[in-house]
XYZ file of C-alpha atoms in Angstrom:
735
model
C -1.450 5.336 24.870
C 2.020 5.835 26.083
C 4.644 8.004 24.810
C 8.098 6.804 24.173
C 9.498 8.180 27.338
C 6.444 6.742 29.309
C 7.142 3.623 27.725
C 10.612 3.089 28.754
C 9.846 4.889 32.328
C 6.733 2.381 32.917
C 8.131 -0.772 31.435
C 11.624 -0.512 32.706
C 13.032 -0.752 29.293
C 16.880 -0.579 29.488
C 19.680 -0.629 26.907
C 23.483 -0.688 27.383
C 25.144 2.662 27.457
C 28.324 2.230 25.479
C 29.895 5.372 23.815
C 32.383 2.762 22.059
C 32.135 -1.328 21.784
C 35.350 -1.205 23.659
C 34.501 0.939 26.693
C 33.647 -0.957 30.120
C 29.887 -0.865 31.000
C 29.587 2.329 32.782
C 27.226 2.297 36.169
C 25.811 5.755 35.835
C 22.286 5.857 34.299
C 22.214 8.170 31.412
C 19.464 9.769 29.909
C 17.339 8.988 27.074
C 18.637 10.007 23.543
C 16.574 12.014 21.136
C 14.415 10.195 18.427
C 16.662 10.452 15.536
C 17.815 7.644 12.729
C 21.416 8.086 14.227
C 20.871 6.763 17.434
C 20.722 2.977 17.907
C 18.154 3.860 20.580
C 15.588 4.926 18.052
C 15.737 1.203 16.535
C 15.878 -1.354 19.430
C 15.925 -1.768 23.145
C 16.300 -4.731 25.405
C 14.175 -4.844 28.373
C 15.037 -6.009 31.863
C 13.481 -9.488 31.244
C 15.375 -9.881 28.226
C 12.624 -9.140 25.570
C 13.357 -7.059 22.961
C 11.446 -3.850 21.319
C 12.063 -2.851 17.874
C 10.510 0.387 16.591
C 9.043 0.349 13.101
C 8.853 3.217 11.221
C 5.907 1.358 9.008
C 3.032 -0.431 9.974
C 0.910 -3.714 9.096
C -2.246 -3.755 7.078
C -2.947 -7.277 7.922
C -0.120 -8.985 6.127
C 2.017 -9.988 8.817
C 4.983 -7.766 8.380
C 5.470 -7.207 11.970
C 5.925 -10.861 12.115
C 8.653 -10.939 9.339
C 10.284 -7.624 11.239
C 10.510 -10.109 14.411
C 11.677 -13.104 12.680
C 14.598 -11.086 11.188
C 15.358 -9.093 14.497
C 15.652 -12.532 16.166
C 17.763 -14.045 14.315
C 20.277 -11.317 13.837
C 20.097 -10.802 17.836
C 20.122 -14.422 18.375
C 16.993 -14.205 20.762
C 13.772 -16.285 20.478
C 11.057 -15.069 18.249
C 8.478 -14.948 21.144
C 10.678 -12.196 22.950
C 10.583 -9.372 20.160
C 7.817 -7.120 20.071
C 7.515 -4.847 16.856
C 6.171 -1.365 17.980
C 4.717 -0.053 14.903
C 3.222 3.444 13.218
C 3.690 5.909 16.460
C 5.325 8.982 15.760
C 6.397 9.088 19.376
C 8.573 5.754 18.834
C 9.579 5.481 15.575
C 11.662 7.368 12.857
C 9.736 8.254 9.506
C 10.496 5.118 7.235
C 7.469 5.974 5.177
C 4.544 4.164 6.374
C 3.382 1.303 4.358
C 4.091 1.947 0.621
C 4.851 0.447 -2.348
C 5.641 -3.067 -0.849
C 8.475 -1.691 0.617
C 7.643 -3.256 4.345
C 10.750 -5.737 4.044
C 12.503 -4.745 1.249
C 13.041 -1.297 2.575
C 11.856 -1.013 6.214
C 12.829 -4.402 7.578
C 16.567 -3.803 6.106
C 17.204 -0.860 8.649
C 15.836 -3.252 11.514
C 18.208 -6.123 10.543
C 21.108 -3.683 10.378
C 20.232 -2.202 13.950
C 19.792 -5.417 15.405
C 23.070 -6.992 14.217
C 25.061 -3.753 15.306
C 23.482 -4.082 18.779
C 24.604 -7.715 18.626
C 27.927 -6.494 17.967
C 28.003 -3.866 20.908
C 26.438 -6.541 23.708
C 29.086 -9.343 22.371
C 31.553 -6.565 22.684
C 30.180 -5.697 26.227
C 29.975 -9.257 27.354
C 33.724 -9.886 26.472
C 34.699 -7.026 28.725
C 32.894 -8.265 31.458
C 33.924 -11.788 31.112
C 37.250 -11.273 30.505
C 36.827 -13.471 26.760
C 37.778 -12.438 23.447
C 34.645 -11.679 21.666
C 35.516 -14.013 18.805
C 35.302 -16.921 21.719
C 31.678 -15.972 22.556
C 28.737 -17.369 21.354
C 24.937 -16.373 21.861
C 21.832 -18.650 22.602
C 18.453 -16.980 23.208
C 19.941 -13.577 24.609
C 22.687 -15.155 26.846
C 25.999 -14.639 25.741
C 28.469 -17.691 26.575
C 32.265 -18.499 26.585
C 32.821 -21.358 23.723
C 35.255 -23.315 25.797
C 33.737 -22.106 29.263
C 30.265 -22.663 29.604
C 30.220 -21.289 33.092
C 31.060 -17.851 31.851
C 28.050 -16.408 30.796
C 26.003 -12.974 30.791
C 22.535 -12.174 29.628
C 21.730 -9.355 27.455
C 19.432 -7.808 30.222
C 22.721 -8.410 32.813
C 24.578 -6.623 30.510
C 21.967 -3.663 30.265
C 21.771 -2.591 33.534
C 19.270 0.522 33.177
C 21.167 2.142 30.151
C 20.773 3.142 26.640
C 22.976 2.188 23.874
C 23.973 5.837 23.452
C 25.777 4.177 20.155
C 25.716 6.116 16.836
C 24.955 4.926 13.660
C 25.220 6.521 10.205
C 22.380 7.866 8.331
C 21.965 8.681 4.973
C 20.006 11.802 5.784
C 16.545 10.730 3.622
C 13.282 10.140 5.348
C 10.336 7.852 4.122
C 10.918 4.975 1.964
C 14.424 6.139 1.117
C 15.824 5.965 4.803
C 18.758 4.168 5.215
C 21.591 3.458 8.104
C 25.052 1.930 7.928
C 26.776 0.013 11.015
C 30.049 -1.539 11.192
C 28.408 -4.997 12.276
C 27.947 -7.428 9.381
C 24.213 -9.092 9.093
C 24.186 -12.666 9.401
C 24.449 -15.036 6.160
C 21.478 -16.810 5.175
C 22.518 -20.041 5.907
C 22.981 -19.001 9.536
C 19.394 -18.182 9.931
C 17.005 -19.759 12.370
C 13.720 -18.201 12.576
C 13.884 -16.225 8.966
C 12.562 -19.099 6.512
C 9.777 -20.488 8.997
C 6.133 -20.130 8.404
C 5.115 -18.462 11.840
C 1.477 -17.421 12.613
C 0.209 -13.736 12.760
C -0.239 -12.175 16.270
C -3.461 -9.934 15.285
C -5.746 -12.872 14.142
C -7.442 -13.861 17.738
C -7.962 -10.040 18.527
C -10.010 -9.317 15.436
C -11.867 -12.533 15.570
C -13.018 -12.048 18.845
C -12.815 -8.412 19.157
C -10.762 -8.007 22.197
C -8.540 -5.208 20.879
C -9.435 -1.593 19.584
C -9.735 -0.390 15.892
C -9.380 3.260 15.286
C -13.288 3.567 15.436
C -12.778 2.318 18.910
C -10.611 5.506 20.288
C -12.373 7.447 22.892
C -10.743 10.171 24.673
C -12.106 12.133 27.561
C -14.462 15.361 26.610
C -14.404 13.984 23.326
C -17.151 15.293 20.714
C -18.682 13.637 17.492
C -18.487 15.283 14.014
C -19.762 14.852 10.697
C -18.139 16.879 7.680
C -20.778 17.730 5.176
C -19.662 16.728 1.764
C -20.837 18.544 -1.248
C -23.743 17.177 -3.247
C -22.082 17.858 -6.600
C -18.197 18.183 -7.423
C -16.503 21.548 -6.928
C -19.490 23.482 -4.633
C -18.850 26.511 -3.169
C -20.936 27.537 -0.083
C -23.080 30.390 -0.294
C -25.077 29.966 3.096
C -25.587 27.719 6.272
C -28.590 27.663 8.009
C -27.553 26.902 11.429
C -31.090 27.196 12.720
C -31.599 24.024 10.954
C -30.517 22.061 13.648
C -31.349 24.135 17.004
C -33.837 21.366 17.681
C -30.381 18.754 18.303
C -29.185 19.674 21.840
C -25.692 20.492 22.030
C -25.057 20.302 18.083
C -23.250 22.930 16.193
C -22.003 24.041 12.953
C -18.436 24.623 12.186
C -17.787 26.425 8.704
C -14.615 27.711 7.213
C -14.941 28.894 3.625
C -16.159 26.148 2.092
C -15.514 23.375 4.806
C -18.728 22.607 6.841
C -19.202 19.976 9.453
C -21.529 19.694 12.618
C -20.270 18.394 16.140
C -22.028 17.299 19.077
C -21.541 15.295 22.503
C -23.310 12.618 21.030
C -22.331 10.697 17.780
C -26.276 9.977 17.050
C -26.926 13.739 17.276
C -24.006 14.573 15.065
C -25.564 12.171 12.466
C -28.841 13.722 12.689
C -27.447 17.191 12.766
C -25.631 16.445 9.410
C -28.843 15.149 7.819
C -30.843 18.220 8.995
C -28.329 21.014 8.247
C -29.434 23.375 5.343
C -26.420 24.287 3.196
C -26.659 26.381 0.122
C -24.399 25.031 -2.143
C -23.417 26.743 -5.229
C -22.343 23.951 -7.888
C -20.403 23.633 -11.329
C -22.564 22.278 -13.880
C -21.366 19.703 -15.937
C -18.145 18.901 -14.103
C -17.422 15.523 -15.606
C -18.148 14.191 -18.968
C -21.047 11.864 -19.692
C -19.800 8.683 -18.148
C -20.645 6.726 -21.487
C -17.988 9.089 -22.882
C -15.193 8.771 -20.561
C -12.592 6.780 -22.827
C -13.460 9.267 -25.614
C -12.787 12.082 -23.240
C -9.212 10.531 -22.302
C -8.391 9.856 -26.125
C -9.246 13.318 -27.250
C -7.985 15.277 -24.188
C -4.754 17.423 -24.639
C -1.442 15.675 -23.501
C -0.267 17.521 -20.270
C 2.878 15.651 -20.041
C 4.309 12.659 -21.842
C 7.383 10.142 -21.181
C 9.115 7.686 -23.149
C 10.835 5.432 -20.355
C 11.730 2.630 -23.025
C 12.613 3.726 -26.540
C 14.388 1.238 -28.481
C 15.519 0.869 -32.488
C 13.315 2.466 -34.856
C 9.634 1.521 -34.111
C 7.816 3.693 -36.538
C 10.021 2.163 -39.382
C 9.663 -1.354 -38.271
C 5.873 -0.986 -37.569
C 5.468 -0.335 -41.800
C 7.743 -3.416 -42.954
C 5.581 -6.188 -41.080
C 4.025 -8.826 -42.784
C 1.362 -8.762 -39.995
C 0.344 -5.474 -38.045
C -1.373 -5.936 -34.700
C -3.218 -3.057 -33.197
C -5.581 -2.968 -29.788
C -6.847 -0.298 -27.251
C -7.888 -1.134 -23.994
C -9.771 0.631 -21.427
C -9.753 0.846 -17.577
C -12.533 2.583 -15.428
C -12.029 4.822 -12.210
C -12.009 2.592 -9.063
C -12.570 3.223 -5.668
C -10.793 1.937 -2.279
C -14.239 1.087 -1.016
C -12.618 0.071 2.283
C -14.596 -2.334 4.872
C -15.578 0.831 6.614
C -15.509 4.659 6.108
C -12.511 6.348 7.358
C -12.396 7.441 11.403
C -10.190 9.998 13.126
C -9.872 11.279 16.650
C -7.673 14.583 17.507
C -6.732 16.139 20.535
C -5.391 19.478 20.107
C -4.223 21.670 22.796
C -2.818 25.246 22.438
C 0.572 23.798 21.661
C 0.330 20.380 20.551
C -1.804 17.733 18.860
C -2.431 14.017 19.066
C -4.215 12.196 16.286
C -5.303 8.674 16.192
C -5.421 7.612 12.597
C -5.805 4.381 10.484
C -3.932 6.243 7.747
C -1.094 3.615 6.395
C 1.519 6.726 6.680
C 0.953 8.018 10.230
C 4.356 9.970 9.955
C 3.167 11.765 6.921
C -0.329 12.553 8.844
C 1.860 14.218 11.760
C 3.475 16.406 9.021
C 0.096 17.288 7.552
C -1.325 18.268 10.911
C 1.326 20.203 11.764
C 1.038 22.246 8.502
C -2.722 22.463 8.669
C -2.561 23.966 12.211
C 0.754 26.204 12.276
C 2.300 23.742 14.495
C 5.922 22.662 15.293
C 6.253 18.807 13.626
C 7.485 17.746 16.659
C 4.341 19.358 18.739
C 2.542 16.868 16.901
C 1.910 12.989 17.655
C 0.096 10.673 15.180
C -0.701 7.119 16.297
C -1.705 4.796 13.786
C -4.788 2.308 15.088
C -5.575 -0.372 12.972
C -8.564 0.683 10.444
C -10.595 -0.387 8.008
C -8.483 -0.929 5.315
C -6.012 1.175 3.130
C -3.729 -0.028 0.395
C -3.153 3.335 -0.976
C -4.235 6.716 -0.566
C -7.604 6.320 0.745
C -9.901 8.636 2.981
C -8.071 7.960 6.355
C -5.967 11.192 5.689
C -8.903 13.112 5.123
C -10.502 12.215 8.345
C -7.373 12.699 10.355
C -6.857 16.441 8.965
C -10.877 17.086 9.291
C -10.408 15.931 12.963
C -7.579 18.019 13.705
C -8.963 21.294 12.095
C -11.917 20.661 14.130
C -10.662 20.079 17.385
C -8.628 23.046 17.187
C -11.686 25.277 16.422
C -14.053 24.049 18.925
C -11.337 23.127 21.717
C -11.943 19.740 22.794
C -11.050 16.306 21.223
C -12.920 15.901 18.015
C -13.958 12.543 16.355
C -14.628 12.094 12.840
C -16.603 9.290 11.369
C -17.677 9.098 7.876
C -20.794 7.661 6.336
C -20.486 4.813 3.871
C -21.555 7.425 1.059
C -18.574 9.670 2.392
C -16.078 6.772 1.995
C -17.145 5.481 -1.106
C -17.954 8.483 -3.164
C -15.149 10.976 -1.828
C -12.321 8.894 -0.972
C -9.172 9.174 -3.757
C -9.837 7.129 -6.996
C -7.506 5.020 -8.900
C -7.110 6.736 -12.436
C -9.120 5.954 -15.524
C -7.055 5.397 -18.496
C -6.679 4.139 -22.056
C -3.702 1.781 -23.541
C -2.852 1.976 -27.189
C -1.035 -1.063 -28.285
C 0.753 -1.973 -31.757
C 2.786 -4.268 -33.140
C 4.351 -5.691 -36.193
C 5.284 -9.385 -37.033
C 7.240 -10.560 -40.110
C 6.675 -13.560 -42.531
C 9.062 -15.712 -40.144
C 6.705 -14.699 -37.359
C 9.261 -12.646 -35.499
C 8.212 -9.652 -33.737
C 10.022 -6.720 -35.606
C 8.107 -3.677 -33.783
C 6.507 -3.363 -30.264
C 4.418 -0.392 -28.755
C 2.404 0.495 -25.911
C 1.457 3.736 -24.934
C -0.709 4.624 -21.908
C -2.829 7.794 -21.401
C -5.063 8.563 -18.680
C -5.572 10.806 -15.658
C -2.444 11.259 -13.364
C -1.859 8.639 -10.319
C -1.005 11.721 -8.459
C -3.515 14.304 -8.303
C -3.264 14.001 -4.930
C -0.100 12.996 -3.425
C 1.081 9.678 -1.938
C 0.489 10.569 1.340
C -1.025 13.439 3.649
C 1.970 15.757 4.776
C 0.445 18.584 2.546
C -2.913 20.010 3.396
C -3.114 20.913 -0.261
C -3.807 17.108 -1.080
C -6.762 17.086 1.717
C -10.541 17.785 1.151
C -10.196 20.156 4.075
C -7.419 21.995 2.723
C -8.690 22.389 -0.644
C -12.063 23.376 1.124
C -10.540 26.362 2.871
C -8.589 27.606 -0.075
C -5.105 25.961 -0.497
C -4.442 25.158 -3.941
C -3.834 21.863 -5.144
C -0.038 20.412 -6.165
C -1.001 17.722 -8.324
C 1.884 15.691 -10.145
C 1.676 14.387 -13.468
C 2.776 10.822 -13.770
C 1.681 7.232 -14.867
C 3.739 4.269 -15.782
C 4.721 1.669 -18.379
C 4.679 -1.955 -18.434
C 7.135 -3.780 -16.239
C 8.655 -6.811 -18.120
C 11.762 -7.842 -19.951
C 10.598 -8.897 -23.754
C 13.442 -8.272 -25.920
C 11.892 -6.690 -28.916
C 14.621 -5.136 -31.007
C 12.108 -2.129 -31.615
C 10.310 -1.073 -28.670
C 8.578 1.723 -27.406
C 6.864 2.117 -23.959
C 5.444 5.433 -23.157
C 2.977 6.914 -21.268
C 0.850 10.329 -21.307
C -1.094 11.899 -18.686
C -4.342 14.505 -18.869
C -5.569 17.449 -17.015
C -7.939 16.296 -13.849
C -11.943 16.610 -14.494
C -11.929 18.964 -11.491
C -8.861 20.825 -10.212
C -10.105 20.797 -6.589
C -12.625 19.409 -4.289
C -13.470 16.619 -6.740
C -14.956 12.904 -5.681
C -12.768 11.903 -8.869
C -9.525 13.174 -7.316
C -6.902 10.239 -8.564
C -4.452 8.919 -5.969
C -2.803 5.710 -5.224
C -5.045 2.720 -5.179
C -3.032 -0.909 -4.514
C -0.325 -1.363 -6.984
C -0.845 2.311 -8.554
C -1.804 1.778 -12.259
C -0.121 -1.554 -12.211
C -3.364 -3.689 -13.044
C -4.666 -0.703 -15.534
C -1.454 -0.870 -17.547
C -0.878 -4.908 -17.630
C -4.513 -5.391 -18.311
C -3.691 -4.029 -21.874
C 0.221 -5.208 -22.327
C -0.208 -8.486 -20.971
C -3.415 -8.873 -23.076
C -1.788 -7.562 -26.053
C 1.250 -9.940 -25.643
C -1.092 -13.026 -26.043
C -2.623 -11.195 -29.126
C 0.764 -10.499 -30.828
C 1.385 -14.398 -29.944
C -1.285 -15.183 -31.801
C -0.599 -13.202 -34.828
C 3.016 -14.837 -34.374
C 1.290 -18.478 -34.503
C 2.766 -19.252 -31.047
C 1.572 -20.440 -27.723
C 1.089 -17.929 -25.040
C 3.605 -19.109 -22.643
C 6.116 -19.973 -25.324
C 5.869 -16.993 -26.689
C 6.840 -15.168 -23.236
C 9.876 -17.635 -22.771
C 11.255 -16.844 -26.339
C 11.289 -13.202 -25.809
C 11.711 -12.413 -21.793
C 15.436 -11.983 -21.175
C 15.586 -11.928 -17.675
C 16.403 -15.458 -16.478
C 14.234 -14.863 -13.278
C 11.328 -13.707 -15.663
C 11.562 -16.797 -17.344
C 11.845 -19.055 -14.258
C 8.293 -17.853 -13.083
C 6.711 -18.338 -16.226
C 7.994 -21.795 -16.362
C 7.149 -22.687 -12.729
C 3.555 -21.494 -13.261
C 3.082 -23.327 -16.537
C 4.586 -26.802 -14.735
C 2.286 -26.096 -11.413
C -0.954 -25.595 -13.353
C 0.080 -28.391 -16.264
C -0.442 -25.659 -18.970
C -0.734 -28.074 -21.830
C -3.193 -30.254 -20.676
C -5.825 -27.401 -19.181
C -9.255 -27.564 -20.874
C -10.379 -24.295 -22.606
C -10.776 -21.115 -20.549
C -7.031 -20.641 -19.547
C -4.760 -17.690 -19.737
C -1.451 -16.655 -18.198
C -0.191 -13.137 -17.604
C 3.448 -12.081 -16.123
C 4.788 -8.925 -14.909
C 7.612 -7.509 -12.416
C 7.214 -5.145 -9.697
C 10.258 -3.624 -8.007
C 12.592 -6.563 -8.601
C 9.910 -9.266 -7.734
C 8.580 -11.764 -10.357
C 5.398 -13.119 -10.689
C 3.425 -15.164 -13.511
C -0.421 -16.501 -13.071
C -2.305 -18.363 -14.790
C -6.234 -18.439 -14.336
C -8.895 -21.229 -15.379
C -12.040 -19.534 -15.909
C -16.044 -20.565 -16.659
C -18.021 -18.219 -18.630
C -21.941 -18.631 -18.005
C -22.932 -17.027 -21.273
C -26.766 -16.522 -20.268
C -26.151 -14.427 -17.171
C -22.344 -13.038 -18.035
C -20.887 -14.016 -15.103
C -17.013 -14.824 -15.134
C -15.825 -17.171 -12.515
C -11.981 -17.352 -12.114
C -12.527 -20.912 -10.825
C -8.826 -21.872 -10.246
C -5.917 -19.478 -10.190
C -2.076 -20.437 -9.799
C 0.868 -18.428 -8.924
C 4.489 -18.556 -9.467
C 6.202 -15.763 -7.210
C 10.130 -14.580 -7.078
C 10.589 -12.159 -4.205
C 14.067 -12.959 -3.282
C 14.536 -14.416 -0.141
C 11.618 -15.563 1.542
C 10.971 -14.414 5.196
C 7.903 -16.092 6.205
C 6.226 -18.578 3.503
C 2.990 -18.695 5.465
C 2.622 -15.000 5.244
C 3.935 -14.500 1.981
C 1.304 -17.473 0.433
C -1.757 -15.558 2.438
C -0.291 -12.087 1.049
C -0.408 -13.701 -2.361
C -3.935 -14.637 -1.929
C -5.086 -11.417 -0.992
C -3.484 -10.215 -4.057
C -5.433 -12.482 -6.013
C -9.089 -12.269 -4.661
C -8.831 -8.369 -4.493
C -7.424 -8.536 -7.830
C -10.198 -10.595 -9.181
C -12.752 -8.024 -7.399
C -11.080 -5.014 -9.259
C -11.167 -7.159 -12.284
C -14.989 -8.486 -12.450
C -16.788 -6.192 -10.514
C -15.266 -2.511 -9.499
C -16.133 0.659 -11.518
C -16.941 4.034 -9.988
C -19.942 5.558 -11.815
C -21.068 8.891 -12.001
C -23.222 11.594 -13.941
C -22.225 15.032 -14.973
C -21.842 16.213 -11.266
C -21.216 13.377 -8.925
C -19.996 10.150 -8.105
C -23.219 7.533 -8.138
C -21.103 4.724 -6.364
C -21.878 5.017 -2.845
C -22.223 1.667 -1.477
C -22.163 -1.962 -2.033
C -24.965 -1.777 -4.353
C -23.760 0.907 -6.437
C -20.223 -0.556 -6.125
C -20.134 -4.236 -5.837
C -17.052 -5.941 -4.909
C -16.327 -10.023 -5.221
C -18.285 -11.730 -2.814
C -17.825 -15.272 -1.352
C -19.578 -17.321 -4.323
C -17.117 -15.615 -6.772
C -13.962 -16.567 -5.286
C -11.556 -19.032 -6.450
C -12.188 -22.567 -5.883
C -8.438 -23.093 -5.241
C -5.251 -20.802 -5.592
C -2.160 -22.751 -5.739
C 1.434 -20.723 -4.723
C 4.772 -21.718 -6.027
C 7.205 -19.841 -3.955
C 10.651 -19.602 -5.643
C 12.852 -18.836 -2.940
C 16.443 -17.219 -3.594
C 18.511 -16.615 -0.645
C 21.251 -15.257 -2.038
C 18.809 -12.164 -3.082
C 17.589 -9.673 -0.795
C 13.973 -9.742 -0.452
C 12.037 -7.450 -2.713
C 8.277 -7.109 -1.538
C 5.392 -9.189 -2.183
C 2.498 -6.550 -1.085
C 1.409 -5.961 -4.596
C 3.065 -7.920 -7.296
C 0.354 -10.640 -8.101
C -2.417 -8.354 -8.069
C -1.232 -6.605 -11.269
C -1.407 -9.504 -13.210
C -4.759 -11.043 -12.061
C -6.633 -8.659 -14.706
C -4.873 -9.904 -17.953
C -4.817 -13.475 -16.816
C -8.491 -13.330 -16.518
C -8.975 -11.596 -19.544
C -6.557 -13.883 -21.434
C -8.697 -17.273 -20.280
C -11.942 -15.104 -21.245
C -10.718 -15.324 -24.868
C -9.709 -18.866 -24.671
C -13.087 -19.751 -23.323
C -15.123 -17.851 -25.532
C -12.731 -16.431 -28.379
C -14.011 -12.798 -27.655
C -11.361 -10.403 -26.698
C -12.333 -8.056 -23.580
C -10.622 -4.957 -23.982
C -12.574 -2.824 -21.299
C -12.883 -3.518 -17.530
C -14.663 -4.729 -15.293
C -15.385 -7.906 -16.795
C -19.086 -7.712 -15.575
C -22.095 -9.385 -16.319
C -23.368 -6.330 -18.414
C -19.690 -6.397 -20.281
C -19.894 -9.928 -21.045
C -23.484 -10.321 -22.262
C -22.910 -7.184 -24.730
C -19.509 -8.780 -25.658
C -21.030 -12.214 -26.464
C -24.034 -10.986 -28.237
C-alpha cells in the first residue's frame, strides 16, 4: 500500500498552486501541504491525465457510498463520473470524518467533498480566467476543460492548469473530528437543477472483484516476515489467568506463548500451527461463577434491576392524570434479546510495529479511531500510526474488527515482527460486542370518543454503549481490559423516533448495570441502527394496539396522529403501493424516522401453524431521505436493510448460560437463509431535491420487526411481544 506522499510521487498527482484565486499560476514546484482539514489538498487532487482523486475519511460497507461521492464530485467539478476515484479509509490519505457511522456517509461525509469540489472548481476557473484573459463569468466547464463561452478556441484543461502543483489553498474548518467535521468555502455548490450525474442509477465498482476474487479482503493481507496469531479467549466470562503451561505446545515448531496479565495468545510462523497451538495450550483459568442470570430469567432481571440512569426526552402534558381518565386503558410490554453481529467471517487484522511507528491493516469501519486506539495502547504519537482499511467480512456497528486490530498491534510490539490475528468462528460470534437486551413498557388511554388522551412508552435495558462506538480507547477493547485498563462504559439508550401528536405524551429510557463490568462476552455496543429495532418493535406494535382500542385502521390511525407531513407522506405512499385496503389477512405496517429520513413498511406474512415458521412473503417500503443521489444504490441499500431486519426479527438471539455465551456458530446462532427471504421487495423512493440527503443505511431496518409482528397478529389474532419470532416462539404463541 502506498503512503499519501508515495501516492502523489508515483502517480504524478498534481494540483494547482494558488494562494489566492486571483493570482497568476506560479511556475515553481511547491511542497505537499500537511494532511489537515484546512487544506483543500487534503480533500481533492487533479492528476496529470485530468482524472480526479478525492480523499474520503469514511469507508463503504457494500452500499455503494463511494459511487455516490464520485457522482457528487463529478457534478461539482464538471468532470466525467468515470474520471473520479474515491480513496477511502486510509489515515495516511484522509482526515478523520468518523468512518462509517450512523448512516452519515452522504449526509455528513459527502457534504464536505461537495464543498471541496465546488471550491476546487472555483479556484481552477479563476486560474483559467487569468491564463485565457477572459472573465471567469464568461467561462464554462465541460468534462474538465474550461472554455470561453463566446470563443471556444480559448480553452484550457484542469490538467493543463495544474502543471505539477498543489492547491495550497485554505478552507475553513469547524475544528471538529469524526461525524461532526465540516468545512466552509467561498464557492457555492450547484443547485439541484444543475446536476447531471447526481440522480443517475450508476452501478457499483466493487461487485466484479468480489464475485471473481480478483482483489484482497483483509484476510488476504500478507507482510514480509509476518507471523500468525490466535488469541485465547476465556472459556467463561470475567476469567483471570492463574497460570499457562507453555510446555503444552512445545511439540509445535516455532510456536510461542504471549501472556500479559489476563491476555493470552499464541504465535507461529504458519497459521495452522497457530491454530493447533491455540487448541493445545493449557491455561489455568479462574472464573467468576454465575456471572449471568439464567437465560430464561433475563427479562425478569432487567425489570428488577436498579435503574442507573433515566432520561425523558419527550414529556408533554400530564400523562399520569390523563391515564386515569381514559375510558380504555391499553397496556403492554415487549422484550428484545441480545443479538450478535455474527459477521460472515470472524475478524482479522495485520499489524507491523517498528521502534517508532506502526501500520495496521483493519476491516474496522472506523480506521481513524483504530489508529487512535493503537497509538494509545502502544504509547506512540498518533501521527506515527497508520491504519489502512481493507474490506472485511462485515461490520454495521462495533463488531470484533476493532479488537483484532488492537490485538495484532499489541502482539507485534511484543514479538518484534508483523503479526496477523485471525479469529475463529466461535471467537467472532461469542465474543463480539452484542446489541443490548431490553424490555419496553407502554401505556395509553383512549376516551369514549376514541381519542388518545395519554401515551407513555418507556424502554429499560443494558446500555447500548457498554463499550464505545469506536476503538479509540483501549479500555473499550478486550486486550485493554485483559491487561487491566478499566472500562469506561456510557449509559445511553433511546426513544421512538416519530411525530405522533398525542397531547399527553411521555417517551423515556432507563439503563441498568452491565452483567459483568470487564472481559464479558455479553458486553454491549452498537449493532446496525443501535436500539432502533428494539425500540420500534415495541412502539410500533403498541401503536397498532392503541389503534385497535380506538377502533381505527392502523394506516388511518397513523395518518390521523402523525404531525410531520413527510411522515404522513411515506405512510400514504406505502399504503398506496401495497394496496393496503385490498390486501388479504396477514398484513402489517410500521413507521419511523431516523436522523431526518422517514420510512414506512408494509409486510405481508404467511404463518405455518404446525412448524411455527413465519415467512415475510412480500415487503413494501416507502422511503424519504431527501435528495436521492443514486436510486440504484439506494434501492439495494433498502433491500439489504429489509433482509437483515428480517433475520434479526425471525431468527437471531444470543443464547447463554450462567457463565458463557453458547451462540458460537451458524447452528447456535441461526440467521435468515435463502428460503426465508421475501418473494418480493417493492420500494417507493420519494425524491426531495430541495432537502439535503439524510442517509439510508439504517432507517428501513428499524421498522421491519414491528411490521412483521403486526402482520403476524393480523394473520393469527395473537400478539407476539417477544423477539425473535422463531418457530419456538410462534408454536408457543399459537398453542
